[in-house]
Amino acid sequence: MDQYAVFGHPIKHSKSPRIHSLFAEQTQQQLQYHAQEVPADNFQQAVNDFFKQGGKGLNCTVPLKELAWQHADRLSERARFSKAVNTLAIQENGELLGDNTDGIGLMADLTINHKIALKNQRILILGAGGASRGIIAPLMEQSPSEIVIANRTVDKAISLGEEFAELGSIQGCSYQALKNRQFDLILNATSASLSGQLPPLADNLLAEQGFCYDLAYANTPTAFVNWGLQHHAEKSLDGLGMLVEQAAEAFFIWRGVRPETQDIIALLNSERAG
Ligand code: NDP
């Protein structure tokens, strides 16, 4: 059977194997998909071994997306631009194609599933890692009034802002520099939620009727989803919908078939509610 996997560190929490097996069942594709703990210093070796053993495709998550970008032989345009890869696919000629489906996954969840309009909105992205890189360009395409990126390591936020400056109003800064600023949508693209932590956020950061979205997901509300609820967000969401949407796009790259996502998001939501 064709083999697929997700590599990451940590990876135990991943719902990707479940999602891809639901996709396979729905589309009647024969494949297996597993999660594998791969720290950054073992990435190259693990990828080489996986494809040498006949693997067909990989997802790469925290903290491997920038390494996957370096490792790919060929890049899709969105991966080239974002300098982060979450999907690797072996091609017929043996080349490894790197793509990034995070942006399209987030946009589908925000704008289609949750009907959140981004035009003229002030957007704050927390974090400047691989996930942030993948979502900036598709967010910019929706014509927000501005995007601000705040990061613990400030230099990374500033250079990310500079890198994407040609797309519109975007700048990077520290968390302290957010004092007295307000945003209509705050996206948490840090990995802080994975350890139950929260970046330092001022109480007045979220505008009235603003939205919070944590790219991370968990069976119980993440620290950032709770922060959004406490600060009266119109909606405070986690990244389960994005996860399913980005997975559907990866599945399409690998198998040429696009799974239907709504029922699967509903099923996964009902499983964690129960
Ligand atoms: P990276 O490791 O590339 O980047 C992590 C980022 O988080 C860095 O900016 C880092 O800051 C910041 N960070 C980590 N810990 C803390 C903390 N305690 N306080 C403040 N900032 C912190 O990870 P990714 O960008 O790949 O992933 C980020 C998150 O997005 C993860 O939770 C991941 O699960 C989620 N994600 C979800 C997806 C989905 O489909 N739902 C898709 C993609 C990602 P610094 O630079 O200072 O180290």
Coordinates of N, CA and C and ligand atoms in Angstrom, one line a residue, residues 9-10 13 16 60-66 84 86 100-103 105-106 126-133 135 149-154 156-157 175 188-200 213-217 238-247, ligand 1:
H9 N 8.0 17.4 15.7 CA 8.5 17.2 17.1 C 8.0 18.4 17.9
P10 N 6.9 18.2 18.8 CA 6.3 16.9 19.1 C 5.3 16.5 18.1
H13 N 0.4 14.5 19.5 CA -1.0 15.1 19.5 C -1.6 15.1 18.1
S16 N -3.4 14.2 12.1 CA -3.3 14.0 10.6 C -3.5 12.6 10.2
C60 N 5.2 17.9 6.8 CA 6.2 18.3 7.8 C 5.6 19.4 8.7
T61 N 5.7 19.2 10.0 CA 5.1 20.2 10.9 C 6.2 20.7 11.8
V62 N 5.8 21.4 12.9 CA 6.7 22.0 13.9 C 7.9 21.1 14.2
P63 N 9.1 21.5 14.2 CA 9.7 22.7 13.7 C 10.4 22.5 12.4
L64 N 9.8 21.8 11.4 CA 10.5 21.3 10.3 C 10.3 21.9 9.0
K65 N 9.4 22.9 8.9 CA 8.9 23.4 7.6 C 10.0 24.2 6.8
E66 N 10.9 24.9 7.6 CA 11.9 25.6 6.8 C 13.0 24.6 6.4
A84 N 8.7 28.0 3.2 CA 8.3 26.9 4.2 C 7.6 25.9 3.4
N86 N 5.2 22.3 3.9 CA 4.5 21.4 4.8 C 4.1 20.1 4.1
N100 N 3.3 24.1 -0.1 CA 2.8 24.6 1.2 C 1.3 24.8 1.1
T101 N 0.6 24.0 1.9 CA -0.9 24.1 1.8 C -1.5 24.8 3.0
D102 N -0.6 25.3 3.9 CA -1.1 26.0 5.1 C -2.0 27.2 4.8
G103 N -1.5 28.0 3.9 CA -2.2 29.2 3.6 C -3.6 29.0 3.0
G105 N -5.3 26.3 3.4 CA -6.1 25.7 4.5 C -6.7 26.7 5.4
L106 N -5.8 27.7 5.8 CA -6.3 28.7 6.8 C -7.4 29.6 6.1
L126 N 0.8 36.4 15.6 CA 1.7 36.1 16.7 C 2.6 35.0 16.2
G127 N 4.0 35.2 16.2 CA 4.9 34.1 15.8 C 5.4 34.4 14.4
A128 N 6.7 34.0 14.2 CA 7.4 34.2 12.9 C 8.1 33.0 12.4
G129 N 7.5 31.8 12.7 CA 8.1 30.6 12.2 C 7.5 30.1 10.9
G130 N 7.6 28.8 10.7 CA 7.2 28.2 9.4 C 5.7 28.5 9.1
A131 N 4.8 28.4 10.1 CA 3.4 28.5 9.8 C 3.1 30.0 9.4
S132 N 3.7 31.0 10.1 CA 3.5 32.4 9.7 C 3.9 32.6 8.2
R133 N 5.1 32.0 7.9 CA 5.5 32.2 6.5 C 4.5 31.8 5.5
I135 N 1.2 31.6 5.7 CA -0.1 32.3 5.7 C -0.1 33.7 5.3
I149 N 3.3 41.5 12.5 CA 3.8 40.2 13.0 C 4.5 40.5 14.3
A150 N 4.1 39.9 15.4 CA 4.9 40.1 16.7 C 5.6 38.7 17.0
N151 N 6.8 38.8 17.4 CA 7.5 37.6 17.8 C 8.4 37.8 18.9
R152 N 8.6 36.7 19.7 CA 9.5 36.7 20.9 C 10.9 37.1 20.4
T153 N 11.4 36.4 19.4 CA 12.7 36.8 18.8 C 12.4 37.9 17.7
V154 N 12.6 39.1 18.1 CA 12.0 40.3 17.4 C 12.6 40.4 16.0
K156 N 13.4 38.2 13.9 CA 12.7 37.3 12.9 C 11.4 37.9 12.4
A157 N 10.7 38.6 13.3 CA 9.4 39.3 12.9 C 9.7 40.4 12.0
Y175 N 6.4 42.1 21.2 CA 5.2 42.1 21.8 C 5.0 43.4 22.6
N188 N -2.9 33.2 16.3 CA -1.8 32.7 17.0 C -1.0 31.7 16.2
A189 N 0.1 32.1 15.6 CA 0.9 31.1 14.9 C 2.2 30.8 15.6
T190 N 2.2 31.0 17.0 CA 3.3 30.5 17.8 C 3.0 29.0 18.1
S191 N 4.1 28.3 18.6 CA 3.8 27.0 19.1 C 3.6 26.9 20.6
A192 N 3.4 28.1 21.2 CA 3.2 28.2 22.6 C 2.1 27.3 23.1
S193 N 1.0 27.3 22.4 CA -0.2 26.5 22.8 C 0.2 25.0 23.0
L194 N 1.2 24.5 22.3 CA 1.5 23.1 22.4 C 2.0 22.8 23.8
S195 N 2.5 23.8 24.5 CA 2.9 23.6 25.9 C 2.1 24.4 26.9
G196 N 0.9 24.7 26.4 CA -0.1 25.3 27.3 C 0.3 26.8 27.7
Q197 N 1.2 27.4 26.9 CA 1.6 28.7 27.2 C 1.0 29.7 26.3
L198 N 1.2 31.0 26.6 CA 0.5 32.1 25.9 C 1.6 33.2 25.7
P199 N 1.7 33.8 24.5 CA 2.6 35.0 24.4 C 2.0 36.1 25.3
P200 N 2.9 37.1 25.6 CA 2.4 38.2 26.5 C 1.5 39.1 25.7
Y213 N -7.9 33.4 16.4 CA -7.8 32.1 15.8 C -6.4 31.5 16.1
D214 N -6.4 30.4 16.8 CA -5.2 29.7 17.2 C -4.9 28.6 16.1
L215 N -3.8 28.7 15.5 CA -3.5 27.7 14.4 C -3.3 26.3 15.1
A216 N -2.9 26.3 16.4 CA -2.8 25.1 17.1 C -4.2 24.5 17.4
Y217 N -4.3 23.3 17.7 CA -5.6 22.7 18.0 C -5.4 21.6 19.1
D238 N -10.0 27.4 17.2 CA -8.7 26.8 17.1 C -8.5 26.2 15.6
G239 N -7.3 25.6 15.4 CA -6.9 25.3 14.0 C -7.4 24.0 13.5
L240 N -8.4 23.4 14.1 CA -8.8 22.0 13.6 C -9.3 22.1 12.1
G241 N -10.1 23.2 11.9 CA -10.7 23.3 10.5 C -9.5 23.6 9.5
M242 N -8.6 24.4 9.9 CA -7.4 24.6 9.0 C -6.6 23.3 8.8
L243 N -6.5 22.5 9.8 CA -5.8 21.3 9.7 C -6.4 20.4 8.7
V244 N -7.8 20.3 8.7 CA -8.5 19.4 7.8 C -8.4 20.0 6.4
E245 N -8.5 21.3 6.2 CA -8.4 21.9 4.9 C -7.0 21.8 4.3
Q246 N -6.0 22.1 5.1 CA -4.6 21.9 4.5 C -4.3 20.5 4.2
A247 N -4.9 19.6 5.0 CA -4.7 18.1 4.7 C -5.4 17.8 3.4
Ligands
NDP1 P1 7.9 27.0 14.3 O1 8.7 26.1 15.3 O2 8.4 27.2 13.0 O3 7.7 28.5 15.0 C1 7.3 28.6 16.3 C2 7.0 30.0 16.6 O4 6.4 30.1 17.9 C3 8.2 30.9 16.6 O5 7.8 32.2 16.2 C4 8.5 31.0 18.2 O6 9.2 32.2 18.5 C5 7.1 31.0 18.7 N1 7.1 30.5 20.1 C6 7.3 29.2 20.6 N2 7.1 29.2 21.9 C7 6.7 30.4 22.3 C8 6.3 31.0 23.6 N3 6.3 30.2 24.7 N4 5.9 32.3 23.6 C9 6.0 33.0 22.5 N5 6.3 32.6 21.2 C10 6.7 31.3 21.2 O7 6.5 26.4 14.3 P2 5.4 26.5 13.1 O8 5.4 27.9 12.7 O9 5.5 25.4 12.1 O10 4.0 26.2 13.9 C11 3.4 27.2 14.8 C12 2.1 26.7 15.3 O11 1.1 26.6 14.3 C13 2.1 25.3 16.0 O12 1.3 25.3 17.1 C14 1.5 24.4 14.9 O13 0.9 23.3 15.5 C15 0.5 25.3 14.3 N6 0.1 25.0 12.9 C16 -1.2 24.5 12.7 C17 -1.6 24.2 11.4 C18 -3.0 23.7 11.2 O14 -3.3 23.2 10.1 N7 -3.9 23.9 12.1 C19 -0.7 24.3 10.3 C20 0.6 24.9 10.6 C21 1.0 25.1 11.9 P3 10.8 32.4 18.4 O15 11.1 32.7 17.0 O16 11.1 33.5 19.3 O17 11.4 31.0 18.8

